[in-house]
Structures are given as structure tokens and as C-alpha cells.
Short mmCIF file of C-alpha atoms in Angstrom, two decimals:
data_model
loop_
_atom_site.label_atom_id
_atom_site.label_comp_id
_atom_site.label_asym_id
_atom_site.label_seq_id
_atom_site.Cartn_x
_atom_site.Cartn_y
_atom_site.Cartn_z
CA MET A 1188 29.18 -10.21 16.01
CA LYS A 1189 27.73 -10.85 19.46
CA ALA A 1190 24.49 -9.14 20.41
CA GLU A 1191 21.67 -9.33 22.95
CA VAL A 1192 18.26 -9.24 21.29
CA SER A 1193 15.37 -7.75 23.29
CA ILE A 1194 11.86 -7.86 21.88
CA LEU A 1195 9.40 -5.58 23.66
CA ILE A 1196 5.72 -6.56 23.52
CA PRO A 1197 3.40 -4.06 25.23
CA PHE A 1198 -0.29 -4.65 25.92
CA ASP A 1199 -3.11 -2.68 27.48
CA LEU A 1200 -4.19 -3.89 30.93
CA GLY A 1201 -7.43 -1.87 30.93
CA LEU A 1202 -6.51 -0.82 34.49
CA GLU A 1203 -4.96 2.00 36.47
CA LEU A 1204 -2.63 0.68 39.16
CA GLU A 1205 -1.44 1.70 42.61
CA PHE A 1206 1.54 -0.08 44.17
CA GLY A 1207 1.58 -0.26 47.93
CA ASP A 1208 4.10 0.15 50.76
CA GLU A 1209 7.70 0.85 49.72
CA GLU A 1210 6.80 0.59 45.99
CA ALA A 1211 4.14 3.32 46.13
CA ASN A 1212 6.33 5.88 44.32
CA ARG A 1213 7.56 3.49 41.65
CA ILE A 1214 6.16 3.65 38.14
CA VAL A 1215 6.92 0.05 37.15
CA LYS A 1216 6.80 -3.31 38.90
CA GLU A 1217 8.32 -6.60 37.77
CA ILE A 1218 5.85 -9.49 37.89
CA SER A 1219 8.02 -12.39 36.75
CA ALA A 1220 11.35 -13.35 35.19
CA ARG A 1221 11.96 -16.82 33.82
CA THR A 1222 13.63 -18.86 31.12
CA THR A 1223 11.16 -19.97 28.49
CA HIS A 1224 10.95 -22.42 25.62
CA LEU A 1225 13.31 -22.33 22.69
CA VAL A 1226 12.86 -19.33 20.43
CA SER A 1227 13.56 -19.78 16.73
CA PHE A 1228 13.57 -17.81 13.51
CA LYS A 1229 12.94 -19.60 10.22
CA ASP A 1230 14.91 -22.64 11.45
CA LYS A 1231 18.08 -20.53 11.22
CA PHE A 1232 18.73 -20.46 14.92
CA SER A 1233 17.27 -21.77 18.13
CA THR A 1234 18.06 -20.74 21.69
CA LYS A 1235 16.48 -20.38 25.11
CA ALA A 1236 15.20 -16.92 25.97
CA GLN A 1237 14.65 -14.98 29.16
CA VAL A 1238 11.12 -13.58 29.60
CA VAL A 1239 10.54 -10.64 31.93
CA THR A 1240 7.06 -9.26 32.59
CA GLN A 1241 6.52 -5.76 33.97
CA ILE A 1242 3.42 -3.71 34.71
CA TYR A 1243 3.37 0.09 34.60
CA LYS A 1244 1.30 2.18 36.98
CA PHE A 1245 -0.55 3.82 34.09
CA GLY A 1246 -2.04 0.50 32.96
CA VAL A 1247 0.35 -1.07 30.46
CA GLY A 1248 1.94 -4.51 30.67
CA LEU A 1249 5.28 -5.14 28.96
CA ILE A 1250 6.59 -8.58 28.06
CA GLU A 1251 10.26 -8.63 27.11
CA VAL A 1252 11.77 -11.65 25.38
CA SER A 1253 15.57 -11.48 25.32
CA PHE A 1254 18.29 -13.85 24.16
CA PRO A 1255 21.96 -13.72 23.06
CA ILE A 1256 22.87 -14.25 19.45
CA GLU A 1257 25.98 -14.26 17.29
CA ALA A 1258 25.26 -13.20 13.71
CA ASP A 1259 26.21 -10.74 10.98
CA MET A 1260 24.33 -7.51 10.20
CA ALA A 1261 22.42 -9.10 7.31
CA PHE A 1262 20.87 -11.69 9.64
CA LEU A 1263 20.10 -9.13 12.37
CA THR A 1264 18.34 -6.96 9.80
CA ALA A 1265 16.28 -9.90 8.51
CA LEU A 1266 15.35 -10.78 12.10
CA ALA A 1267 14.23 -7.21 12.84
CA ILE A 1268 12.12 -6.88 9.70
CA GLU A 1269 10.47 -10.30 10.06
CA VAL A 1270 10.33 -10.41 13.85
CA ARG A 1271 6.65 -11.44 13.74
CA SER A 1272 7.65 -14.74 12.16
CA MET A 1273 9.68 -15.73 15.23
CA LYS A 1274 8.43 -18.72 17.18
CA VAL A 1275 8.40 -19.50 20.87
CA GLY A 1276 8.21 -23.26 21.12
CA SER A 1277 5.76 -24.29 18.40
CA LEU A 1278 3.75 -21.03 18.44
CA GLY A 1279 4.29 -17.75 16.63
CA ILE A 1280 5.51 -15.13 19.09
CA LEU A 1281 2.25 -13.10 19.09
CA ALA A 1282 0.10 -16.22 19.45
CA TRP A 1283 2.34 -17.29 22.34
CA VAL A 1284 1.90 -13.91 24.07
CA LYS A 1285 -1.89 -14.11 23.73
CA THR A 1286 -1.93 -17.41 25.61
CA PHE A 1287 -1.00 -15.78 28.91
CA VAL A 1288 -2.01 -12.10 28.61
CA SER A 1289 -5.29 -12.83 30.44
CA SER A 1290 -3.49 -14.39 33.40
CA LEU A 1291 -1.15 -11.39 33.59
CA ILE A 1292 -4.13 -9.02 33.64
CA GLU A 1293 -5.64 -11.06 36.50
CA GLN A 1294 -2.36 -10.73 38.42
CA ALA A 1295 -2.31 -6.98 37.80
CA LYS A 1296 -5.86 -6.59 39.19
CA GLU A 1297 -4.36 -7.06 42.65
CA PHE A 1298 -2.97 -3.51 42.28
CA ALA A 1299 -5.91 -2.00 40.35
CA SER A 1300 -7.31 1.33 41.52
CA TYR A 1301 -9.59 1.72 38.48
CA GLN A 1302 -10.82 -0.54 35.66
CA TYR A 1303 -12.05 0.54 32.23
CA VAL A 1304 -15.00 -1.08 30.44
CA TYR A 1305 -13.01 -1.56 27.23
CA ARG A 1306 -9.35 -2.23 26.57
CA LEU A 1307 -7.14 -2.17 23.48
CA GLU A 1308 -6.43 -5.78 22.50
CA GLU A 1309 -3.75 -5.14 19.87
CA LEU A 1310 -0.16 -6.32 20.31
CA ASP A 1311 3.04 -5.02 18.76
CA LEU A 1312 6.74 -5.93 18.65
CA PHE A 1313 9.75 -3.65 19.04
CA PRO A 1314 13.17 -5.28 18.47
CA ILE A 1315 16.30 -3.89 20.15
CA PHE A 1316 19.80 -5.13 19.33
CA SER A 1317 22.41 -4.42 22.02
CA LEU A 1318 25.78 -5.06 20.43
CA GLU A 1319 28.55 -6.13 22.77
CA PRO A 1320 30.40 -3.00 24.00
CA GLY A 1321 33.73 -2.71 22.24
CA ILE A 1322 32.53 -4.21 18.95
CA VAL A 1323 32.02 -0.70 17.61
CA THR A 1324 35.35 1.13 17.76
CA ASP A 1325 34.31 4.02 15.51
CA ALA A 1326 30.55 4.60 15.36
CA GLU A 1327 30.69 6.92 12.36
CA SER A 1328 32.54 4.43 10.13
CA PHE A 1329 30.36 1.55 11.45
CA ILE A 1330 27.20 3.42 10.43
CA ALA A 1331 28.66 4.29 7.02
CA GLN A 1332 29.61 0.63 6.43
CA HIS A 1333 26.19 -0.79 7.40
CA TYR A 1334 23.96 2.25 6.72
CA LYS A 1335 21.11 0.61 4.78
CA ARG A 1336 20.95 -2.44 7.03
CA LEU A 1337 20.89 -0.30 10.15
CA TYR A 1338 18.19 1.81 8.51
CA GLY A 1339 16.21 -1.35 7.77
CA ILE A 1340 16.37 -2.42 11.44
CA VAL A 1341 15.20 0.86 12.97
CA SER A 1342 12.63 1.74 10.28
CA GLY A 1343 11.15 -1.71 9.69
CA GLU A 1344 11.54 -1.21 5.94
CA PRO A 1345 11.67 -4.65 4.23
CA ASN A 1346 13.06 -3.18 0.98
CA TYR A 1347 15.81 -1.26 2.75
CA ASP A 1348 18.40 -2.24 0.15
CA SER A 1349 16.45 -0.44 -2.60
CA LEU A 1350 15.97 2.87 -0.80
CA SER A 1351 16.77 5.97 -2.83
CA PRO A 1352 19.35 8.60 -1.79
CA PHE A 1353 16.40 11.01 -1.34
CA VAL A 1354 14.86 8.88 1.44
CA LEU A 1355 18.19 8.25 3.13
CA GLU A 1356 18.95 11.98 3.06
CA LYS A 1357 15.56 13.07 4.39
CA GLU A 1358 15.41 10.40 7.10
CA LYS A 1359 18.99 10.42 8.32
CA LEU A 1360 20.18 8.05 11.01
CA ILE A 1361 21.14 10.10 14.06
CA ASN A 1362 23.65 8.56 16.44
CA PHE A 1363 23.04 9.72 20.01
CA GLY A 1364 26.21 8.18 21.37
CA TYR A 1365 28.14 10.31 23.87
CA TYR A 1366 31.53 8.91 22.87
CA GLU A 1367 32.86 8.22 19.37
CA ASN A 1368 32.75 4.44 19.95
CA GLU A 1369 29.17 4.56 21.26
CA LEU A 1370 26.26 3.65 18.97
CA ILE A 1371 22.69 4.64 19.86
CA LEU A 1372 20.22 4.45 16.96
CA ILE A 1373 16.50 4.56 17.79
CA LYS A 1374 13.51 4.98 15.51
CA ARG A 1375 9.83 4.01 15.61
CA PHE A 1376 10.32 0.34 14.65
CA GLY A 1377 13.59 -0.70 16.26
CA ALA A 1378 16.89 0.22 17.93
CA VAL A 1379 20.57 -0.68 17.71
CA ILE A 1380 22.77 0.10 20.71
CA SER A 1381 26.41 -0.40 21.59
CA SER A 1382 27.09 1.37 24.87
CA TYR A 1383 28.22 0.71 28.42
CA GLU A 1384 24.99 2.49 29.45
CA SER A 1385 22.84 0.14 27.38
CA GLN A 1386 20.64 -0.88 30.35
CA VAL A 1387 19.78 2.74 31.17
CA ILE A 1388 18.97 3.41 27.51
CA LEU A 1389 16.85 0.24 27.38
CA ASN A 1390 14.90 1.53 30.39
CA ILE A 1391 14.24 4.80 28.55
CA ILE A 1392 12.95 2.92 25.49
CA ARG A 1393 10.79 0.65 27.66
CA LEU A 1394 9.23 3.64 29.43
CA VAL A 1395 8.53 5.65 26.26
CA TYR A 1396 7.19 2.62 24.40
CA ALA A 1397 4.89 1.76 27.31
CA LEU A 1398 3.74 5.39 27.44
CA TYR A 1399 3.11 5.35 23.68
CA TRP A 1400 1.00 2.20 24.08
CA ASN A 1401 -0.84 3.77 26.99
CA LEU A 1402 -1.79 6.81 24.89
CA ARG A 1403 -2.86 4.51 22.05
CA SER A 1404 -5.15 2.65 24.45
CA TYR A 1405 -6.65 5.97 25.63
CA ASN A 1406 -7.20 6.96 21.99
CA PHE A 1407 -9.05 3.68 21.43
CA LEU A 1408 -11.11 4.14 24.60
CA LEU A 1409 -12.00 7.74 23.73
CA ASP A 1410 -13.05 6.81 20.19
CA ARG A 1411 -15.62 4.49 21.77
CA GLU A 1412 -16.70 7.20 24.21
CA LEU A 1413 -16.95 9.78 21.42
CA ASP A 1414 -19.12 7.46 19.31
CA LYS A 1415 -21.38 6.85 22.30
CA ALA A 1416 -21.64 10.56 23.12
CA GLN A 1417 -22.45 11.46 19.50
CA SER A 1418 -25.08 8.72 19.39
CA ILE A 1419 -26.65 10.22 22.52
CA LEU A 1420 -26.76 13.67 20.91
CA ALA A 1421 -28.36 12.22 17.78
CA HIS A 1422 -31.20 10.55 19.72
CA LEU A 1423 -32.28 13.20 22.20
CA PRO A 1424 -36.05 13.21 22.84
CA PRO A 1425 -37.99 16.15 21.24
CA TRP A 1426 -39.62 18.76 23.49
CA TYR A 1427 -43.13 17.34 23.15
CA LYS A 1428 -42.03 14.01 24.71
CA PHE A 1429 -41.37 15.77 27.98
CA TRP A 1430 -42.28 12.70 30.07
CA MET A 1431 -39.13 10.93 28.76
CA MET A 1432 -36.76 13.75 29.66
CA PRO A 1433 -36.21 13.24 33.42
CA GLN A 1434 -35.19 9.62 32.85
CA ARG A 1435 -32.91 10.55 29.93
CA TYR A 1436 -31.39 13.41 31.94
CA GLN A 1437 -30.56 11.00 34.75
CA LYS A 1438 -29.03 8.51 32.29
CA PHE A 1439 -26.85 11.17 30.62
CA SER A 1440 -25.78 12.48 34.02
CA GLU A 1441 -24.65 8.99 35.04
CA GLU A 1442 -22.80 8.51 31.73
CA GLY A 1443 -21.18 11.94 32.17
CA MET A 1444 -20.09 11.20 35.74
CA ASN A 1445 -18.65 7.84 34.70
CA PHE A 1446 -16.73 9.59 31.96
CA VAL A 1447 -15.42 12.20 34.42
CA GLN A 1448 -13.94 9.33 36.43
CA ASP A 1449 -12.26 8.05 33.24
CA LYS A 1450 -11.01 11.54 32.46
CA LEU A 1451 -9.52 12.06 35.91
CA SER A 1452 -7.74 8.70 35.71
CA ILE A 1453 -6.41 9.43 32.21
CA VAL A 1454 -5.15 12.93 33.00
CA GLU A 1455 -3.58 11.81 36.29
CA SER A 1456 -1.96 8.89 34.48
CA ILE A 1457 -0.40 11.10 31.78
CA TYR A 1458 0.99 13.64 34.25
CA SER A 1459 2.27 11.02 36.70
CA VAL A 1460 4.51 9.62 33.95
CA PHE A 1461 5.98 13.00 33.07
CA ALA A 1462 6.62 13.67 36.78
CA ASN A 1463 8.60 10.44 37.11
CA VAL A 1464 10.88 11.37 34.21
CA GLN A 1465 12.62 14.05 36.27
CA GLN A 1466 15.42 11.64 37.23
CA ILE A 1467 16.24 11.31 33.50
CA LEU A 1468 16.01 15.05 32.84
CA SER A 1469 18.81 15.76 35.33
CA ASP A 1470 21.34 14.14 32.94
CA TRP A 1471 21.90 16.10 29.69
CA HIS A 1472 22.72 13.06 27.56
CA LEU A 1473 19.88 10.89 28.86
CA ARG A 1474 17.50 13.85 28.61
CA THR A 1475 18.45 14.31 24.96
CA ILE A 1476 17.89 10.61 24.22
CA TYR A 1477 14.57 10.59 26.07
CA LYS A 1478 13.22 13.62 24.21
CA TYR A 1479 14.37 12.19 20.88
CA VAL A 1480 12.66 8.84 21.54
CA GLU A 1481 9.49 10.69 22.61
CA LYS A 1482 9.56 12.57 19.32
CA GLU A 1483 10.03 9.34 17.33
CA PHE A 1484 6.90 7.91 18.95
CA ASP A 1485 4.90 11.16 18.50
CA ILE A 1486 4.16 11.25 22.23
CA ASP A 1487 3.30 14.97 22.33
CA ASP A 1488 0.96 14.73 19.32
CA ILE A 1489 -0.88 11.67 20.68
CA ALA A 1490 -1.17 13.24 24.15
CA SER A 1491 -2.61 16.38 22.55
CA ALA A 1492 -5.11 14.30 20.54
CA VAL A 1493 -6.17 12.46 23.71
CA LYS A 1494 -6.75 15.72 25.58
CA THR A 1495 -8.79 17.10 22.65
CA LYS A 1496 -10.99 13.98 22.62
CA LEU A 1497 -11.44 14.21 26.39
CA ASP A 1498 -12.75 17.76 26.01
CA ARG A 1499 -15.04 16.81 23.11
CA VAL A 1500 -16.64 13.89 24.93
CA GLU A 1501 -17.17 15.94 28.09
CA GLN A 1502 -18.66 18.77 26.02
CA SER A 1503 -21.02 16.28 24.31
CA TYR A 1504 -22.40 15.05 27.65
CA ASN A 1505 -22.72 18.62 28.94
CA SER A 1506 -24.53 19.65 25.74
CA ALA A 1507 -26.92 16.69 26.04
CA ARG A 1508 -27.81 17.57 29.62
CA GLU A 1509 -28.20 21.26 28.77
CA PHE A 1510 -30.41 20.47 25.77
CA ILE A 1511 -32.68 18.17 27.77
CA SER A 1512 -32.86 20.56 30.70
CA THR A 1513 -33.79 23.51 28.45
CA ASN A 1514 -36.34 21.52 26.44
CA PHE A 1515 -37.87 20.06 29.56
CA PHE A 1516 -38.54 23.49 31.06
CA ILE A 1517 -39.83 24.77 27.70
CA ALA A 1518 -42.19 21.78 27.52
CA VAL A 1519 -43.35 22.34 31.11
CA GLU A 1520 -43.98 26.03 30.38
CA ILE A 1521 -45.99 25.13 27.27
CA VAL A 1522 -48.05 22.63 29.27
CA LEU A 1523 -48.64 25.24 31.99
CA ILE A 1524 -49.67 27.85 29.41
CA LEU A 1525 -52.03 25.37 27.74
CA SER A 1526 -53.45 24.41 31.15
CA LEU A 1527 -53.91 28.07 32.03
CA GLY A 1528 -55.60 28.68 28.66
CA TRP A 1529 -57.89 25.73 29.20
CA MET A 1530 -58.77 26.98 32.71
CA ILE A 1531 -59.62 30.44 31.31
CA LEU A 1532 -61.67 28.91 28.48
CA ASP A 1533 -63.43 26.57 30.92
CA THR A 1534 -64.23 29.43 33.30
CA ALA A 1535 -65.52 31.53 30.42
CA LEU A 1536 -67.75 28.71 29.20
CA LEU A 1537 -69.12 28.16 32.70
CA TYR A 1538 -69.79 31.89 33.02
CA ILE A 1539 -71.64 31.96 29.68
CA ILE A 1540 -73.70 28.91 30.60
CA SER A 1541 -74.61 30.37 34.00
CA ARG A 1542 -75.79 33.61 32.38
CA LYS A 1543 -78.16 31.66 30.19
#
């Protein structure tokens, strides 16, 4: 059967972006589109692929490698499960991506409104198979005929053929097609689509996958921030080293203010994405697909975890400043009391000496 294979490869830019002029309200911008070297899979096929690079306003780059293929379901399943073994030219696909990620980040800096100190350097692959519309005449019977292979594609399970009825029952494949000849299967590790709206559905997957990667990068960033904040709390100067406190207070204030900038960028980034989804939410079918894909990628749970970490880091910096401020004034009061005591003692001694 004929299919168009699209492999999505997201990466963290470490930036927040602002597009200018007529593109100011857009959430995504295409950087380049070109035909690349031959792509191959275990010497079983070789073809030229189209490579499209996009950058999202919330700081994620997305490389999409796409190519046509004619193969049976067994081959498509093997390709999905072992997609990391694909080659572009003489390089493995992930090694090939790493060769030009840095240059793409440099291009994106032209639109940067904010840059983070750290960035998530991981890469991932998400294969999508868009079957030629019309190949599937009855989606229900097509799924029944190829159930385990389809499950293997969307779940990334290499031993799909040995899955028990229990697993297949608990993790059912849900077809979100609007018509009976429409096939839309999407799970965390892949998708199979046969629809005349395939491009719109691909856009939904691209957006949610980029958002998922964005939240993952924030999780990574906040883990670093949380470690730093906890280290600060563990090494606060004791009250009797009061001369160190003003300098430490200033340092923690600067760290806290820098983090507030990060927090504002992160929160604005998360909400700007949800605001741009309104055009999808106006269509019942697309809204249903979007919410399902969000659920598959645990978007709500990751967003909640990010917000919790934001609050914890901010609370850590506030606690550090409060602790130092309180201890500093306690130390100053103790010094003043000791000074006052010494003055009284000194006056008393002088008085006694003068009487003699």
C-alpha cells in the first residue's frame, strides 16, 4: 500500500521567540524546506526525503523528515519500531539531526525575546504513516485485520505480535475517524492516518508534540533550578556570621529575580499555546482529536508538574531571603545588646575607679 511517512524530531531551542510584522500572531514559523540525501532503512529501501524545519514561539524546533513509500503493514510496523536505525546519507538519523541543530538555534536567535542558561539536549522520533486516502474502505475491518501491527506502530512495542488479550483489551485502539472509511489512530509513540483531512490532523500532532517537548524542557530546566535553590537553602550562613549576610542576601535576590524572569516566560509560553488552540476548538471533530492527543502525551499532568516546580523554586528563594533577613536583624540586635552591655560595664568600671 502507498503511504507518506513523516518523522517528527523536536528539539529544545533554549529560547522564547517573538515573530515580527505580519507573523506576530503566529505560533509557528517555517525556517526551511528542502530535499535531502537518500534515506534508508536496513538496506531495504532508499529514497530521497523532504526536510522541513519549523520553530515554535514557545522555544521548540521541529525537524520533519517525510518521504513516500509503498510497502505492506509488516514493513511499516518494522520501520516504526526501529525508526532510530534509519539513516540519512551515511549517518544514523539522530546523528544527522545533531549535525545541524546548532545552526538552526543560531537562526532562531534572530527572533529570540529571552534565552535560558540551560537547554534540554535530548532528541526523540515520532513516526506518522499517512495512508493514501481511499486505501481504507472500511476502517473497522481494516483495524481488525491488522490490529497487532497497528498497535505496534502507535505504541512502539517491539514484541507486538506476542501481546496478550489482556493488554489489547486494556489499551484499545480508538479510531477517531469521522467517516467509516477514515482511519485516525494516535498514541504516544506513533500514528496511522487515512483521511482527506490528514494535513490538518498532522498539524494537530505537530503542535501537541512540540508542546509536550516544550514542557519536558521546562521540567529539565526547573529540576536544575530546584537543585540550585535547595543547595542555597542548605548553605545559608548562621546568625553569628552576620557580616556575610548582606552579600548573600543580594546574591539570593539576584537569583530570585532571574528566576522570576524565567517563570514569567514559562507561564506566558504555556498560556499563549492554549490561546492559539481556539481555532481548533471551534470544530467538534478536531477538538476531540486535539484533546485526545493531549491526553496521550500527558500534557495536563506535565503542565501541572511544571507549575508546582515553579512555585517550589520561588518559595525556596523567598525562604532564603526571609531567613537571612531575620537572622541578620537578630544578629544586629545581639551585637547592639552586647555593645550596650559593654558600655554599661565600662561606665560602671570607670565610676568605681573614680570613686577610689
